[in-house]
Coordinates of C-alpha atoms in Angstrom, one line a residue:
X10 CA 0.0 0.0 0.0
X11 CA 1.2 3.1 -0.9
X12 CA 2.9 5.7 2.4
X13 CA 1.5 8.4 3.3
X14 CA 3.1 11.5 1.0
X15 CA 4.9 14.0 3.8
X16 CA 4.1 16.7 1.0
X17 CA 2.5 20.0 2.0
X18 CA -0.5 19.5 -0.8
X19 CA -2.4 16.1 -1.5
X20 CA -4.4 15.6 -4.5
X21 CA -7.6 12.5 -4.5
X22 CA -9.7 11.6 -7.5
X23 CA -13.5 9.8 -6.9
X24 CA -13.4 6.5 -7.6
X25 CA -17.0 4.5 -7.7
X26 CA -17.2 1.5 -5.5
X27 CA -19.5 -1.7 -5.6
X28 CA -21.2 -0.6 -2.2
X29 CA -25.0 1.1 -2.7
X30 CA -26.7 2.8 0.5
X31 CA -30.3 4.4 0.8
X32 CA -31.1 7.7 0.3
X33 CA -34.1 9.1 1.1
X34 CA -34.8 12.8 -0.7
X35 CA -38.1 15.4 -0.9
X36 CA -39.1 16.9 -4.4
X37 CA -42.4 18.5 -4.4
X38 CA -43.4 17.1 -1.4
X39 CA -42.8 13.8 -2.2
X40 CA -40.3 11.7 -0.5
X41 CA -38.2 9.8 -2.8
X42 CA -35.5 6.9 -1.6
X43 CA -33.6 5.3 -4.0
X44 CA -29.8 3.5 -3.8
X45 CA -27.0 5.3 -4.2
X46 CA -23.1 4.6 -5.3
X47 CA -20.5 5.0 -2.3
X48 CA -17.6 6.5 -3.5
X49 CA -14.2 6.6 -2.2
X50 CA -11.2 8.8 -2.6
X51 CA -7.7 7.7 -4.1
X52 CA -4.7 9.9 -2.9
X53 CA -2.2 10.9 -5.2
X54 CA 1.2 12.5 -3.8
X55 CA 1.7 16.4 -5.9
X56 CA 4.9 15.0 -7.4
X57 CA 2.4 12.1 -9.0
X58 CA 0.1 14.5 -10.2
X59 CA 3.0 17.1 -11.4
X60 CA 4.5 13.7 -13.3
X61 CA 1.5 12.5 -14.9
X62 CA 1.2 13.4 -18.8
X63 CA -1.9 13.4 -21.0
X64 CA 0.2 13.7 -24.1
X65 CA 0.8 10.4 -25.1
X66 CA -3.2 9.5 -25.0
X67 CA -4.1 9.0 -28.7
X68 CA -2.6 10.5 -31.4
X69 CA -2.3 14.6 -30.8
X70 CA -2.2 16.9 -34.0
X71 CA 0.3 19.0 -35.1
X72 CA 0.3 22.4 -34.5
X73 CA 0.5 24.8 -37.3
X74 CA 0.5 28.8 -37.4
X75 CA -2.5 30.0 -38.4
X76 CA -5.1 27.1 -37.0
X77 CA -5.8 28.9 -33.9
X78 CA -9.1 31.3 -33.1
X79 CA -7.5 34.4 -30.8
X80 CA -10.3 35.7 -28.8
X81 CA -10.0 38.5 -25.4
X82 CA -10.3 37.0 -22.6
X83 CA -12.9 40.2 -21.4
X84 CA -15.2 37.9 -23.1
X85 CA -14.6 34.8 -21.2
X86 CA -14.5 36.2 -18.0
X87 CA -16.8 38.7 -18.4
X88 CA -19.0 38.5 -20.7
X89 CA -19.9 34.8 -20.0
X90 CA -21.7 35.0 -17.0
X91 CA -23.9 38.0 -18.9
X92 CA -24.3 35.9 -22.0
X93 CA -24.1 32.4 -20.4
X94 CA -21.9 29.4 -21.6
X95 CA -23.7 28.5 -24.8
X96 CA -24.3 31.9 -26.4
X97 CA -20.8 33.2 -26.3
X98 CA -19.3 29.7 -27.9
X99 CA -21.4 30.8 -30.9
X100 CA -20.2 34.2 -30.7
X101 CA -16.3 32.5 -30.6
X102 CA -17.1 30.2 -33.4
X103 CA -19.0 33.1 -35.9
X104 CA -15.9 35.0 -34.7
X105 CA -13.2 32.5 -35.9
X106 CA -14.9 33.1 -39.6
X107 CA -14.1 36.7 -39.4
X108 CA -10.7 36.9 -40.7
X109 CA -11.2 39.1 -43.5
X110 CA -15.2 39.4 -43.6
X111 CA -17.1 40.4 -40.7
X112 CA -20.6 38.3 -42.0
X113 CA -19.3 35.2 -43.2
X114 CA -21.8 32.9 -45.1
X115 CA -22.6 29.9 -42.9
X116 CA -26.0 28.8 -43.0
X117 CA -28.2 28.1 -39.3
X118 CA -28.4 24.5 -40.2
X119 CA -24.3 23.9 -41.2
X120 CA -23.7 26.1 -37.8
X121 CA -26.0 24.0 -35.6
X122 CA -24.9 20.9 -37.2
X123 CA -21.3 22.2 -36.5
X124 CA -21.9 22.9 -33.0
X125 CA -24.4 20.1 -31.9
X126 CA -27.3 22.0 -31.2
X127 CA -30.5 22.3 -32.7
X128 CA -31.4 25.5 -35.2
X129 CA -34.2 26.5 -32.7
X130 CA -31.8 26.4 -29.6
X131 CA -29.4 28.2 -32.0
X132 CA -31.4 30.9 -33.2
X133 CA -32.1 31.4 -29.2
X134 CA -28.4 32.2 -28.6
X135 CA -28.8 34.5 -31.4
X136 CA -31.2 36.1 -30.0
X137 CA -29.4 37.0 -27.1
X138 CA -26.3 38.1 -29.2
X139 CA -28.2 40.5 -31.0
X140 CA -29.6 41.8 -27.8
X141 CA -26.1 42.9 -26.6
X142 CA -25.2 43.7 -30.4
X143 CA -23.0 41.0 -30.7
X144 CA -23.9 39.6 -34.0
X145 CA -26.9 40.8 -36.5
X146 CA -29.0 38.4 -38.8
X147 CA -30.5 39.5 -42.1
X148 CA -32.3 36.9 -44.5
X149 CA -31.2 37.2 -48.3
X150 CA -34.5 37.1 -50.8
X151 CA -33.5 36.1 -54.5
X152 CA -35.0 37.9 -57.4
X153 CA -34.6 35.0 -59.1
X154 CA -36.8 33.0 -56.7
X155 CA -40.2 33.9 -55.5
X156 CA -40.6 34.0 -51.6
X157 CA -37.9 33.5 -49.1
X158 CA -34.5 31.8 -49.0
X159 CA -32.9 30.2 -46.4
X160 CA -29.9 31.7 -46.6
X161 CA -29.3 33.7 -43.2
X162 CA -26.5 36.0 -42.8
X163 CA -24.8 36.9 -39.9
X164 CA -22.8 40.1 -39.2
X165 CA -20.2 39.9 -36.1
X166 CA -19.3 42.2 -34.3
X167 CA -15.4 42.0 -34.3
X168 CA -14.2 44.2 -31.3
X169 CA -15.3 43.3 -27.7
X170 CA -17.8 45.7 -26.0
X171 CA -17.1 46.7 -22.6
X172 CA -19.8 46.0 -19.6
X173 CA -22.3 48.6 -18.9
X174 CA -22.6 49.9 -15.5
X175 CA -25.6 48.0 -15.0
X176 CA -24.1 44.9 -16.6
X177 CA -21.0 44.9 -14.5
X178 CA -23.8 44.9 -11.2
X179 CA -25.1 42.0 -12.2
X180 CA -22.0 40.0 -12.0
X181 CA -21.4 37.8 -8.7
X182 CA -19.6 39.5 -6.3
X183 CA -16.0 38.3 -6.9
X184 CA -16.1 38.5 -10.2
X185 CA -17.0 42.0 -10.3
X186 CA -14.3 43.2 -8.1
X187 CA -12.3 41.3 -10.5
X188 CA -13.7 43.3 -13.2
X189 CA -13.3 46.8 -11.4
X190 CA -9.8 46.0 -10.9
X191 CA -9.2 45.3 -14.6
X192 CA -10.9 48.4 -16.0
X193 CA -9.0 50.3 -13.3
X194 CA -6.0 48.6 -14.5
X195 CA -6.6 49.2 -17.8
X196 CA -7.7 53.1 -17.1
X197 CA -3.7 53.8 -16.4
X198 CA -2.8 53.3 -19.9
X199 CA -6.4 54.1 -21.7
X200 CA -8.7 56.5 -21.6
X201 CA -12.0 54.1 -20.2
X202 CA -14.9 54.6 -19.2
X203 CA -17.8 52.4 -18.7
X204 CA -21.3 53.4 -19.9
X205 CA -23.8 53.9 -17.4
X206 CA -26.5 51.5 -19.1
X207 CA -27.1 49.6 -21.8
X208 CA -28.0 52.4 -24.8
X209 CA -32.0 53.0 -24.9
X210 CA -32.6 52.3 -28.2
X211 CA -31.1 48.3 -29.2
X212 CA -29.0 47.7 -32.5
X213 CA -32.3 45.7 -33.7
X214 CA -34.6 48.5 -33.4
X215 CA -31.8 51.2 -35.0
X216 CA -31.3 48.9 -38.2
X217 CA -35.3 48.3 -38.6
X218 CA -35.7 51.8 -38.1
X219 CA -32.7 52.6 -41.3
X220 CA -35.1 49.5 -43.5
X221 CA -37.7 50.1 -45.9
X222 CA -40.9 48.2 -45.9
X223 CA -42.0 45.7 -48.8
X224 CA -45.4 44.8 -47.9
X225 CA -45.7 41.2 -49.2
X226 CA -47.0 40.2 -52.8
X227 CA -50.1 38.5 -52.6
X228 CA -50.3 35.0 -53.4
X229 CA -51.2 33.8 -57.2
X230 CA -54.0 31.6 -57.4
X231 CA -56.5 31.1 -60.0
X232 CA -59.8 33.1 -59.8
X233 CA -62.2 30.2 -59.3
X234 CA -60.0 29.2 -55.9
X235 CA -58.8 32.5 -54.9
X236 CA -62.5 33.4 -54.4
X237 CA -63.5 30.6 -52.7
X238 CA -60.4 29.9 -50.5
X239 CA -61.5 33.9 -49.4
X240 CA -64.5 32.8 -48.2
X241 CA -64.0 29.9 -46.9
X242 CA -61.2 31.9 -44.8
X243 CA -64.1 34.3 -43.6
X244 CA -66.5 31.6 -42.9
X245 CA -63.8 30.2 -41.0
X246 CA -63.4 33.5 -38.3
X247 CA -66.8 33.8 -38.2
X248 CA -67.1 30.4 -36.2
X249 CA -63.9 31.1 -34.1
X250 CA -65.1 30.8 -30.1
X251 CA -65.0 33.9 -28.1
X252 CA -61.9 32.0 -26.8
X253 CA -60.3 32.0 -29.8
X254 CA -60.8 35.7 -30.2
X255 CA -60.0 36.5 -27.1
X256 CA -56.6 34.8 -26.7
X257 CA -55.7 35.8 -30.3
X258 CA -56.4 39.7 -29.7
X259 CA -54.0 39.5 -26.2
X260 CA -51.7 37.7 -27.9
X261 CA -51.2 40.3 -30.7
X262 CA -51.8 43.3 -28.5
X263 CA -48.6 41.6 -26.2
X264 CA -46.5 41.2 -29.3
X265 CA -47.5 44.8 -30.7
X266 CA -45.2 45.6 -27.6
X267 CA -42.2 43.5 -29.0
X268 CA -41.7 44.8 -32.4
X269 CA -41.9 47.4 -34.4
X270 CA -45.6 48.7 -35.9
X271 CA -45.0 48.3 -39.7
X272 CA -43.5 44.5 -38.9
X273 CA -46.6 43.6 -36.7
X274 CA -48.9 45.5 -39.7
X275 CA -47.0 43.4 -42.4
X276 CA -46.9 39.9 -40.8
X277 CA -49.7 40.0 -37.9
X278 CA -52.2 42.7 -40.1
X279 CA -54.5 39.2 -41.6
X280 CA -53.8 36.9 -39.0
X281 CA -56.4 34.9 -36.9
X282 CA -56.3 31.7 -34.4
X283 CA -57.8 28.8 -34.5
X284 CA -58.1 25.4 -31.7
X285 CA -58.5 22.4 -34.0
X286 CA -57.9 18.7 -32.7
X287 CA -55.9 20.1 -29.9
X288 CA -53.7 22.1 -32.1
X289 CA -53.5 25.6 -31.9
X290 CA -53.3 27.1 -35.9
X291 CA -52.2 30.6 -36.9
X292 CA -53.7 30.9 -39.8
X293 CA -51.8 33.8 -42.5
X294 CA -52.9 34.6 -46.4
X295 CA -50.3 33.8 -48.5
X296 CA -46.8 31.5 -48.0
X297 CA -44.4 34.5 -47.7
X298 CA -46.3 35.3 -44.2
X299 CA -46.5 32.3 -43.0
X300 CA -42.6 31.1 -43.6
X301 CA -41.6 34.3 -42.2
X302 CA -43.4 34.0 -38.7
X303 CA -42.1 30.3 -38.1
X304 CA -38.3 31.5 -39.0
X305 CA -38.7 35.1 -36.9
X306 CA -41.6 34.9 -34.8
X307 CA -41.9 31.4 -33.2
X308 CA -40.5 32.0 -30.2
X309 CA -42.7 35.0 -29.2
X310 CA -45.9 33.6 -30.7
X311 CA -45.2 30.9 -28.7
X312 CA -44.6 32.3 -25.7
X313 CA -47.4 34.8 -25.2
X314 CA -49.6 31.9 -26.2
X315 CA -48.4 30.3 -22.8
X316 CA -48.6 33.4 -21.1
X317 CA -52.4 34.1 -22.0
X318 CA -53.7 31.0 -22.2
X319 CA -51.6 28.6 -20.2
X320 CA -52.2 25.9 -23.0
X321 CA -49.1 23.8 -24.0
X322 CA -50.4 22.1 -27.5
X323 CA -48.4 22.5 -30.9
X324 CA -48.5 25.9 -32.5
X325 CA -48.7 25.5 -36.5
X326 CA -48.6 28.1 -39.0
X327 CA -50.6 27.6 -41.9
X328 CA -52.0 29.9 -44.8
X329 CA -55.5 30.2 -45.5
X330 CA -55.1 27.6 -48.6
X331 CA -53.4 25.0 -46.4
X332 CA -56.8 24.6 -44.2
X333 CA -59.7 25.4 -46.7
X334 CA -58.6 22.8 -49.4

């Protein structure tokens, strides 16, 4: 058996063992028992640990200038607990594209795929990103093509915004101090100086503001069913419940507060709700609509749905066509 080590520091690692004992736990109210691995502790002397080697695991690659992604650590230790883990690894990895063109073409899908996450949890780190004006998305529409492409661009940011004031108050408490004493450290050699808040008006709101508005084609479809997919569409929101117009009409007058007027005019204006087979159907005129609330607008139709209603049952968007033929 190994001696005890007469060294100032002792390192132990976890190791399972075959032995199980009770453990009896509350969640909601409910007391739960259930078996439980013992584990016990392996010593190692510091001269062990300080001599053991992860090198010659597997085969390591060969480093080469050029192959590495440089990013400040201000983001890492700063920014992190703001953005949280997830978001700001996809700001590092939109970064690393950046060389020599800050909005690299790499599609949602190729990105998630890339990353191991799904385009909807993706699109929610983007979200946040965009918040803090990190990255900006903007969908590409071919002449050549009628309605929308998937083909989603994102613009990065390339320099590293400093914390608001109010940011830098919502870091724990020893990471803050760490903060103050690196801007502080950095003020002897740099003229900084942190912004009181985060600015009023958001990078989203200043570049929808700078767009023009394109109010959708209508859809092309031959008189005889044009007419008759029109009425059936009315026929169809005159039966809607009082429930149905009800939640709809708190549902739009909460997202009214989310965006901008002429985008809630342009994609919300002809829009209606419908409960069918316990499915809960937005139902849009025409395809362009409809593709552009499930790519933009999922998230927040979604969750004022939850927050009006309370009701967790699939949310489709369909166009008036899609349910009257």
């Amino acid at each position: 058996m190994k001696q005890h080590s007469n060294e100032n520091v002792t390192y132990f690692r976890y190791v399972a063992t075959a032995e199980k004992v009770s453990r009896t736990r509350k969640r909601e109210d409910q007391t739960i028992e259930d078996l439980v691995t013992v584990n016990k502790k392996i010593y190692f002397t510091a001269s062990e640990v300080a001599a053991f080697n992860l090198e010659g695991f597997g085969k390591s690659l060969i480093a080469r200038s050029g192959n590495k992604t440089i990013i400040e650590n201000y983001i890492l230790d700063y920014w992190q607990p703001i953005l949280g883990f997830q978001a700001t690894m996809v700001y590092i990895n939109y970064h690393r594209m950046c060389i020599n063109n800050d909005m690299p073409f790499r599609s949602i899908d190729n990105m998630a795929e890339m990353m191991g996450i799904s385009r909807q949890t993706l699109t929610k780190y983007l979200d946040i990103l965009e918040s803090h004006a990190f990255v900006m998305r903007f969908w590409a529409e071919s002449k050549k093509k009628s309605g929308m492409n998937d083909a989603t661009r994102v613009k990065v940011r390339a320099s590293i915004p400093l914390l608001s004031e109010d940011l830098v108050a919502q870091l724990p408490d020893s990471i803050r101090e760490s903060h103050n004493a690196y801007i502080l450290s950095l003020s002897e050699s740099y003229d900084i100086e942190l912004a009181e808040s985060v600015p009023e008006v958001s990078p989203v709101a200043m570049i929808e503001n700078q767009g023009f508005e394109r109010k959708p084609h209508p859809a092309v479809i031959g008189s005889g069913i044009k007419e008759y997919i029109e009425r059936k569409s009315e026929e169809a929101k005159e039966t809607r419940t009082v429930e149905e117009t009800r939640l709809w009409e708190e549902v739009c007058s909460f997202i009214k507060t989310k965006i901008t007027l002429p985008s809630y005019q342009t994609w919300f204006g002809e829009t209606y709700l419908l409960i069918r087979e316990g499915k809960i159907i937005i139902v849009t005129s025409h395809e362009l609509a409809r593709d552009w609330l499930n790519r933009s607008y999922m998230d927040l139709i979604e969750h004022a749905i939850t927050l009006y209603s309370g009701l967790k049952r699939p949310i489709i968007i369909k166009t008036a066509d899609q349910i009257m033929l």
